[in-house]
mmCIF file of C-alpha atoms and ligand atoms in Angstrom:
data_model
loop_
_atom_site.group_PDB
_atom_site.id
_atom_site.type_symbol
_atom_site.label_atom_id
_atom_site.label_comp_id
_atom_site.label_asym_id
_atom_site.label_seq_id
_atom_site.Cartn_x
_atom_site.Cartn_y
_atom_site.Cartn_z
ATOM 1 C CA UNK A 60 -29.682 14.676 -237.245
ATOM 2 C CA UNK A 61 -27.747 17.807 -238.125
ATOM 3 C CA UNK A 62 -25.554 19.119 -235.319
ATOM 4 C CA UNK A 63 -27.252 21.949 -233.497
ATOM 5 C CA UNK A 64 -30.798 21.008 -234.343
ATOM 6 C CA UNK A 65 -33.150 20.668 -231.471
ATOM 7 C CA UNK A 66 -36.387 18.776 -231.005
ATOM 8 C CA UNK A 67 -39.050 21.177 -229.794
ATOM 9 C CA UNK A 68 -41.772 20.368 -227.294
ATOM 10 C CA UNK A 69 -45.067 19.657 -229.012
ATOM 11 C CA UNK A 70 -48.200 20.953 -227.366
ATOM 12 C CA UNK A 71 -51.359 18.935 -227.318
ATOM 13 C CA UNK A 72 -55.079 19.373 -227.486
ATOM 14 C CA UNK A 73 -56.630 20.754 -225.351
ATOM 15 C CA UNK A 74 -54.240 23.704 -225.326
ATOM 16 C CA UNK A 75 -55.496 27.202 -226.023
ATOM 17 C CA UNK A 76 -52.488 27.941 -228.207
ATOM 18 C CA UNK A 77 -53.855 25.480 -230.763
ATOM 19 C CA UNK A 78 -56.996 27.595 -231.130
ATOM 20 C CA UNK A 79 -55.449 30.958 -231.909
ATOM 21 C CA UNK A 80 -55.287 32.724 -235.254
ATOM 22 C CA UNK A 81 -51.541 33.176 -235.682
ATOM 23 C CA UNK A 82 -49.723 36.394 -236.565
ATOM 24 C CA UNK A 83 -48.183 36.948 -240.009
ATOM 25 C CA UNK A 84 -44.398 36.852 -240.146
ATOM 26 C CA UNK A 85 -42.878 40.237 -240.951
ATOM 27 C CA UNK A 86 -40.097 40.470 -243.524
ATOM 28 C CA UNK A 87 -37.791 42.017 -240.927
ATOM 29 C CA UNK A 88 -38.256 39.001 -238.639
ATOM 30 C CA UNK A 89 -36.647 36.770 -241.257
ATOM 31 C CA UNK A 90 -33.300 38.431 -240.573
ATOM 32 C CA UNK A 91 -33.481 37.094 -237.033
ATOM 33 C CA UNK A 92 -31.061 34.184 -236.764
ATOM 34 C CA UNK A 93 -33.062 32.692 -233.919
ATOM 35 C CA UNK A 94 -36.182 32.543 -236.054
ATOM 36 C CA UNK A 95 -34.249 30.921 -238.872
ATOM 37 C CA UNK A 96 -32.969 28.327 -236.411
ATOM 38 C CA UNK A 97 -36.473 27.835 -235.114
ATOM 39 C CA UNK A 98 -37.587 26.813 -238.599
ATOM 40 C CA UNK A 99 -34.825 24.192 -238.710
ATOM 41 C CA UNK A 100 -35.786 22.910 -235.269
ATOM 42 C CA UNK A 101 -39.424 22.773 -236.341
ATOM 43 C CA UNK A 102 -38.541 20.599 -239.323
ATOM 44 C CA UNK A 103 -36.473 18.286 -237.106
ATOM 45 C CA UNK A 104 -39.393 18.030 -234.709
ATOM 46 C CA UNK A 105 -41.704 17.032 -237.554
ATOM 47 C CA UNK A 106 -39.290 14.357 -238.756
ATOM 48 C CA UNK A 107 -38.703 12.999 -235.264
ATOM 49 C CA UNK A 108 -42.457 12.689 -234.753
ATOM 50 C CA UNK A 109 -42.818 11.110 -238.208
ATOM 51 C CA UNK A 110 -45.229 13.834 -239.241
ATOM 52 C CA UNK A 111 -45.912 14.878 -242.826
ATOM 53 C CA UNK A 112 -46.504 18.445 -241.770
ATOM 54 C CA UNK A 113 -46.097 20.690 -238.760
ATOM 55 C CA UNK A 114 -47.218 24.211 -237.960
ATOM 56 C CA UNK A 115 -45.407 26.645 -235.664
ATOM 57 C CA UNK A 116 -48.336 26.878 -233.214
ATOM 58 C CA UNK A 117 -47.971 23.143 -232.554
ATOM 59 C CA UNK A 118 -44.849 24.002 -230.569
ATOM 60 C CA UNK A 119 -46.382 27.138 -229.092
ATOM 61 C CA UNK A 120 -44.974 29.696 -231.540
ATOM 62 C CA UNK A 121 -48.016 31.595 -232.767
ATOM 63 C CA UNK A 122 -46.735 32.701 -236.160
ATOM 64 C CA UNK A 123 -47.909 31.830 -239.677
ATOM 65 C CA UNK A 124 -45.299 29.281 -240.682
ATOM 66 C CA UNK A 125 -45.419 25.559 -241.334
ATOM 67 C CA UNK A 126 -43.582 22.700 -243.012
ATOM 68 C CA UNK A 127 -45.244 20.295 -245.410
ATOM 69 C CA UNK A 128 -43.791 17.187 -246.955
ATOM 70 C CA UNK A 129 -44.771 14.278 -249.073
ATOM 71 C CA UNK A 130 -43.276 10.831 -249.134
ATOM 72 C CA UNK A 131 -39.776 10.807 -250.503
ATOM 73 C CA UNK A 132 -39.582 14.533 -251.107
ATOM 74 C CA UNK A 133 -37.898 17.317 -249.217
ATOM 75 C CA UNK A 134 -40.063 19.260 -246.826
ATOM 76 C CA UNK A 135 -41.090 22.743 -247.888
ATOM 77 C CA UNK A 136 -41.225 25.688 -245.498
ATOM 78 C CA UNK A 137 -44.306 27.832 -246.023
ATOM 79 C CA UNK A 138 -44.256 31.274 -244.456
ATOM 80 C CA UNK A 139 -47.496 33.268 -244.525
ATOM 81 C CA UNK A 140 -49.144 30.706 -246.837
ATOM 82 C CA UNK A 141 -52.430 31.703 -248.438
ATOM 83 C CA UNK A 142 -54.730 29.557 -250.536
ATOM 84 C CA UNK A 143 -55.441 31.637 -253.631
ATOM 85 C CA UNK A 144 -57.363 29.004 -255.617
ATOM 86 C CA UNK A 145 -59.099 25.895 -254.380
ATOM 87 C CA UNK A 146 -60.731 23.314 -256.640
ATOM 88 C CA UNK A 147 -64.486 22.832 -256.649
ATOM 89 C CA UNK A 148 -63.745 19.124 -256.420
ATOM 90 C CA UNK A 149 -63.528 18.016 -252.805
ATOM 91 C CA UNK A 150 -62.467 14.673 -251.437
ATOM 92 C CA UNK A 151 -62.804 12.936 -248.089
ATOM 93 C CA UNK A 152 -59.580 11.520 -246.712
ATOM 94 C CA UNK A 153 -58.207 10.295 -243.420
ATOM 95 C CA UNK A 154 -56.161 12.642 -241.263
ATOM 96 C CA UNK A 155 -54.370 12.583 -237.969
ATOM 97 C CA UNK A 156 -52.447 15.274 -236.111
ATOM 98 C CA UNK A 157 -49.296 15.448 -234.006
ATOM 99 C CA UNK A 158 -51.246 17.576 -231.536
ATOM 100 C CA UNK A 159 -53.976 14.948 -231.094
ATOM 101 C CA UNK A 160 -52.110 11.652 -230.868
ATOM 102 C CA UNK A 161 -54.065 8.495 -231.587
ATOM 103 C CA UNK A 162 -57.076 10.263 -233.088
ATOM 104 C CA UNK A 163 -58.003 9.913 -236.739
ATOM 105 C CA UNK A 164 -60.939 10.908 -238.880
ATOM 106 C CA UNK A 165 -62.058 11.768 -242.375
ATOM 107 C CA UNK A 166 -61.983 15.379 -243.513
ATOM 108 C CA UNK A 167 -63.415 16.916 -246.676
ATOM 109 C CA UNK A 168 -60.737 18.959 -248.443
ATOM 110 C CA UNK A 169 -60.349 20.617 -251.811
ATOM 111 C CA UNK A 170 -58.672 18.173 -254.183
ATOM 112 C CA UNK A 171 -56.247 20.791 -255.454
ATOM 113 C CA UNK A 172 -55.051 24.163 -254.221
ATOM 114 C CA UNK A 173 -52.884 26.970 -255.456
ATOM 115 C CA UNK A 174 -51.015 28.696 -252.684
ATOM 116 C CA UNK A 175 -48.766 31.679 -252.304
ATOM 117 C CA UNK A 176 -46.137 31.760 -249.597
ATOM 118 C CA UNK A 177 -42.744 33.142 -248.680
ATOM 119 C CA UNK A 178 -39.571 31.133 -248.393
ATOM 120 C CA UNK A 179 -37.136 31.767 -245.555
ATOM 121 C CA UNK A 180 -35.701 34.758 -247.443
ATOM 122 C CA UNK A 181 -39.100 36.373 -247.780
ATOM 123 C CA UNK A 182 -39.276 35.696 -251.504
ATOM 124 C CA UNK A 183 -42.773 35.066 -252.804
ATOM 125 C CA UNK A 184 -43.664 31.731 -254.420
ATOM 126 C CA UNK A 185 -46.749 30.225 -255.943
ATOM 127 C CA UNK A 186 -47.340 26.479 -255.867
ATOM 128 C CA UNK A 187 -49.977 24.128 -257.194
ATOM 129 C CA UNK A 188 -50.653 21.032 -255.105
ATOM 130 C CA UNK A 189 -53.040 18.138 -255.475
ATOM 131 C CA UNK A 190 -54.298 15.149 -253.550
ATOM 132 C CA UNK A 191 -52.214 14.253 -250.501
ATOM 133 C CA UNK A 192 -49.978 17.324 -250.541
ATOM 134 C CA UNK A 193 -53.005 19.575 -251.041
ATOM 135 C CA UNK A 194 -54.600 17.905 -248.009
ATOM 136 C CA UNK A 195 -51.509 18.395 -245.859
ATOM 137 C CA UNK A 196 -51.296 22.056 -246.866
ATOM 138 C CA UNK A 197 -54.948 22.667 -245.988
ATOM 139 C CA UNK A 198 -54.509 20.883 -242.656
ATOM 140 C CA UNK A 199 -51.462 23.002 -241.779
ATOM 141 C CA UNK A 200 -53.003 26.295 -242.864
ATOM 142 C CA UNK A 201 -55.986 25.427 -240.668
ATOM 143 C CA UNK A 202 -53.521 25.229 -237.756
ATOM 144 C CA UNK A 203 -52.416 28.789 -238.513
ATOM 145 C CA UNK A 204 -56.055 29.817 -238.151
ATOM 146 C CA UNK A 205 -56.426 27.893 -234.898
ATOM 147 C CA UNK A 206 -58.535 25.154 -236.476
ATOM 148 C CA UNK A 207 -57.984 21.468 -235.701
ATOM 149 C CA UNK A 208 -59.066 18.711 -238.066
ATOM 150 C CA UNK A 209 -61.303 17.163 -235.428
ATOM 151 C CA UNK A 210 -63.623 20.187 -235.667
ATOM 152 C CA UNK A 211 -64.516 19.183 -239.238
ATOM 153 C CA UNK A 212 -63.972 15.426 -239.247
ATOM 154 C CA UNK A 213 -66.412 12.550 -239.603
ATOM 155 C CA UNK A 214 -65.972 8.946 -238.504
ATOM 156 C CA UNK A 215 -63.499 9.989 -235.826
ATOM 157 C CA UNK A 216 -61.838 7.103 -234.049
ATOM 158 C CA UNK A 217 -59.171 6.598 -231.409
ATOM 159 C CA UNK A 218 -56.422 4.021 -231.440
HETATM 160 ZN ZN1 ZN B 703 -52.216 18.883 -237.256
#
């Protein structure tokens, strides 16, 4: 772990903060050193929890920011992410959530998405994602809209 990073306290369902539509991040906020540190702490929290994605509201910060990662690749910070294109092809796949430990279920997601987002400097990016990464992105953006996967899952089970 990098010196100075902090593991943040996850919040769990049922918690009202997980059901809120989060506020966009303003460009001026990105100059705030504390917010920049928060993003680093959020990534550390995801890694500690062995998550493949984490959204700011999952630690009670109701802003539109999340991290997504895929196996073996660096995590990507998405600020104000928006899905601009989603494929007509949809696929069912199993999901879980750091905010709902031990619960899994199948969710229907677009197979591919194009998103636009800001990096930590507020620079705009566009990214195409497919399959697992596309699923993670859709799951995390749902968090920013206060939507949990269990509200759209089938074959939900607890372990
Ligand atoms: Zn989740």
